[in-house]
Amino acid sequence: QRYCQDVYRGQLASVHSAARNQELQKLARTYTTRAPWIGAVTSCRAGQWESRWEDSSPWNYANWAPIHPIRTVTTCTTLSTRDGLWRSRFCLQLRPFICQY
């Protein structure tokens, strides 16, 4: 997220529809086979696990893979280039990312 902000003056992508999810999946597939970061973070706040967008936009769509999001530690989210599903990952992994402006 910080790299996206500092270098590109943007935010990690938030996804608010199936059409946008598919569009980003196709875009990512043209550049990499690795699942890129998107801007969803899952964390525990006031004893409740919640997912939120880094850009503070409303949480109105989700496309989680089965058993995700993982609710044991704070996690970031990848978008699979293969199936378009979202998966929780440890936030410190180096991965491609989708930055929006």
PDB file of C-alpha atoms in Angstrom:
ATOM      1  CA  GLN A   1       0.000   0.000   0.000  1.00  0.00           C
ATOM      2  CA  ARG A   2       2.753   2.428   0.961  1.00  0.00           C
ATOM      3  CA  TYR A   3       4.657   1.816  -2.292  1.00  0.00           C
ATOM      4  CA  CYS A   4       1.476   2.379  -4.291  1.00  0.00           C
ATOM      5  CA  GLN A   5       0.900   5.663  -2.430  1.00  0.00           C
ATOM      6  CA  ASP A   6       4.482   6.929  -2.450  1.00  0.00           C
ATOM      7  CA  VAL A   7       5.497   5.997  -5.992  1.00  0.00           C
ATOM      8  CA  TYR A   8       2.212   6.149  -7.902  1.00  0.00           C
ATOM      9  CA  ARG A   9       0.163   8.481  -5.667  1.00  0.00           C
ATOM     10  CA  GLY A  10      -2.593   5.852  -5.636  1.00  0.00           C
ATOM     11  CA  GLN A  11      -4.157   3.160  -3.468  1.00  0.00           C
ATOM     12  CA  LEU A  12      -4.280  -0.597  -3.743  1.00  0.00           C
ATOM     13  CA  ALA A  13      -7.359  -1.446  -5.804  1.00  0.00           C
ATOM     14  CA  SER A  14     -10.737  -1.854  -4.168  1.00  0.00           C
ATOM     15  CA  VAL A  15     -13.267  -4.109  -5.897  1.00  0.00           C
ATOM     16  CA  HIS A  16     -16.971  -3.344  -5.755  1.00  0.00           C
ATOM     17  CA  SER A  17     -18.516  -5.646  -8.372  1.00  0.00           C
ATOM     18  CA  ALA A  18     -18.085  -8.964 -10.151  1.00  0.00           C
ATOM     19  CA  ALA A  19     -17.446  -7.083 -13.403  1.00  0.00           C
ATOM     20  CA  ARG A  20     -14.605  -5.067 -11.842  1.00  0.00           C
ATOM     21  CA  ASN A  21     -13.177  -8.226 -10.273  1.00  0.00           C
ATOM     22  CA  GLN A  22     -13.101  -9.921 -13.673  1.00  0.00           C
ATOM     23  CA  GLU A  23     -11.578  -6.837 -15.312  1.00  0.00           C
ATOM     24  CA  LEU A  24      -8.754  -6.729 -12.746  1.00  0.00           C
ATOM     25  CA  GLN A  25      -8.205 -10.482 -13.019  1.00  0.00           C
ATOM     26  CA  LYS A  26      -7.766 -10.201 -16.795  1.00  0.00           C
ATOM     27  CA  LEU A  27      -5.488  -7.178 -16.428  1.00  0.00           C
ATOM     28  CA  ALA A  28      -3.291  -8.938 -13.873  1.00  0.00           C
ATOM     29  CA  ARG A  29      -3.097 -12.071 -16.019  1.00  0.00           C
ATOM     30  CA  THR A  30      -1.506 -10.072 -18.856  1.00  0.00           C
ATOM     31  CA  TYR A  31       1.431  -9.162 -16.570  1.00  0.00           C
ATOM     32  CA  THR A  32       1.919 -12.044 -14.138  1.00  0.00           C
ATOM     33  CA  THR A  33       0.864 -15.522 -13.085  1.00  0.00           C
ATOM     34  CA  ARG A  34       1.314 -14.606  -9.402  1.00  0.00           C
ATOM     35  CA  ALA A  35      -1.743 -13.378  -7.564  1.00  0.00           C
ATOM     36  CA  PRO A  36      -1.345  -9.621  -7.001  1.00  0.00           C
ATOM     37  CA  TRP A  37      -2.286  -7.639  -3.923  1.00  0.00           C
ATOM     38  CA  ILE A  38      -5.577  -5.782  -3.862  1.00  0.00           C
ATOM     39  CA  GLY A  39      -6.558  -3.339  -1.132  1.00  0.00           C
ATOM     40  CA  ALA A  40      -8.581  -5.563   1.229  1.00  0.00           C
ATOM     41  CA  VAL A  41      -7.309  -6.093   4.781  1.00  0.00           C
ATOM     42  CA  THR A  42      -8.875  -8.438   7.331  1.00  0.00           C
ATOM     43  CA  SER A  43      -8.223  -7.646  10.976  1.00  0.00           C
ATOM     44  CA  CYS A  44      -9.755  -7.856  14.427  1.00  0.00           C
ATOM     45  CA  ARG A  45     -11.264  -4.608  15.699  1.00  0.00           C
ATOM     46  CA  ALA A  46     -12.990  -4.384  19.060  1.00  0.00           C
ATOM     47  CA  GLY A  47     -13.142  -8.182  19.239  1.00  0.00           C
ATOM     48  CA  GLN A  48     -14.785  -8.562  15.819  1.00  0.00           C
ATOM     49  CA  TRP A  49     -13.096  -9.785  12.635  1.00  0.00           C
ATOM     50  CA  GLU A  50     -13.783  -7.504   9.693  1.00  0.00           C
ATOM     51  CA  SER A  51     -12.561  -6.899   6.180  1.00  0.00           C
ATOM     52  CA  ARG A  52     -12.105  -3.353   4.930  1.00  0.00           C
ATOM     53  CA  TRP A  53     -10.678  -1.509   1.942  1.00  0.00           C
ATOM     54  CA  GLU A  54      -7.426   0.424   2.346  1.00  0.00           C
ATOM     55  CA  ASP A  55      -8.985   3.379   0.483  1.00  0.00           C
ATOM     56  CA  SER A  56     -11.857   3.530   3.043  1.00  0.00           C
ATOM     57  CA  SER A  57     -14.496   2.858   0.379  1.00  0.00           C
ATOM     58  CA  PRO A  58     -17.594   0.845   1.409  1.00  0.00           C
ATOM     59  CA  TRP A  59     -17.309  -2.930   1.794  1.00  0.00           C
ATOM     60  CA  ASN A  60     -20.105  -3.905  -0.613  1.00  0.00           C
ATOM     61  CA  TYR A  61     -18.672  -6.849  -2.559  1.00  0.00           C
ATOM     62  CA  ALA A  62     -16.467  -9.856  -1.792  1.00  0.00           C
ATOM     63  CA  ASN A  63     -15.204 -12.829  -3.788  1.00  0.00           C
ATOM     64  CA  TRP A  64     -13.417 -14.986  -1.209  1.00  0.00           C
ATOM     65  CA  ALA A  65     -12.121 -18.454  -1.955  1.00  0.00           C
ATOM     66  CA  PRO A  66     -13.424 -21.206   0.358  1.00  0.00           C
ATOM     67  CA  ILE A  67     -11.994 -20.948   3.924  1.00  0.00           C
ATOM     68  CA  HIS A  68     -10.994 -17.323   3.345  1.00  0.00           C
ATOM     69  CA  PRO A  69     -10.594 -14.790   4.787  1.00  0.00           C
ATOM     70  CA  ILE A  70      -8.356 -16.325   7.408  1.00  0.00           C
ATOM     71  CA  ARG A  71      -9.314 -14.924  10.800  1.00  0.00           C
ATOM     72  CA  THR A  72      -6.352 -15.702  13.043  1.00  0.00           C
ATOM     73  CA  VAL A  73      -4.015 -12.784  12.306  1.00  0.00           C
ATOM     74  CA  THR A  74      -4.284  -9.559  10.307  1.00  0.00           C
ATOM     75  CA  THR A  75      -4.004 -10.447   6.634  1.00  0.00           C
ATOM     76  CA  CYS A  76      -3.888  -8.719   3.278  1.00  0.00           C
ATOM     77  CA  THR A  77      -5.625 -10.004   0.150  1.00  0.00           C
ATOM     78  CA  THR A  78      -4.604 -11.349  -3.235  1.00  0.00           C
ATOM     79  CA  LEU A  79      -6.659 -11.691  -6.401  1.00  0.00           C
ATOM     80  CA  SER A  80      -6.053 -14.992  -8.186  1.00  0.00           C
ATOM     81  CA  THR A  81      -5.165 -14.617 -11.861  1.00  0.00           C
ATOM     82  CA  ARG A  82      -6.391 -18.196 -12.353  1.00  0.00           C
ATOM     83  CA  ASP A  83      -9.878 -18.186 -10.809  1.00  0.00           C
ATOM     84  CA  GLY A  84     -10.504 -14.577  -9.718  1.00  0.00           C
ATOM     85  CA  LEU A  85     -11.028 -15.581  -6.091  1.00  0.00           C
ATOM     86  CA  TRP A  86      -9.552 -13.691  -3.166  1.00  0.00           C
ATOM     87  CA  ARG A  87      -7.216 -15.253  -0.646  1.00  0.00           C
ATOM     88  CA  SER A  88      -5.778 -14.046   2.665  1.00  0.00           C
ATOM     89  CA  ARG A  89      -1.987 -13.781   2.752  1.00  0.00           C
ATOM     90  CA  PHE A  90       0.580 -12.482   5.224  1.00  0.00           C
ATOM     91  CA  CYS A  91       1.026  -8.814   4.411  1.00  0.00           C
ATOM     92  CA  LEU A  92       4.836  -8.821   4.235  1.00  0.00           C
ATOM     93  CA  GLN A  93       5.057 -11.079   1.162  1.00  0.00           C
ATOM     94  CA  LEU A  94       6.565  -9.447  -1.914  1.00  0.00           C
ATOM     95  CA  ARG A  95       4.025  -9.710  -4.739  1.00  0.00           C
ATOM     96  CA  PRO A  96       2.811  -7.789  -7.749  1.00  0.00           C
ATOM     97  CA  PHE A  97       0.015  -5.357  -6.922  1.00  0.00           C
ATOM     98  CA  ILE A  98      -2.819  -3.471  -8.570  1.00  0.00           C
ATOM     99  CA  CYS A  99      -2.718   0.249  -7.871  1.00  0.00           C
ATOM    100  CA  GLN A 100      -5.692   2.503  -8.665  1.00  0.00           C
ATOM    101  CA  TYR A 101      -5.695   6.265  -9.044  1.00  0.00           C
TER     102      TYR A 101
END
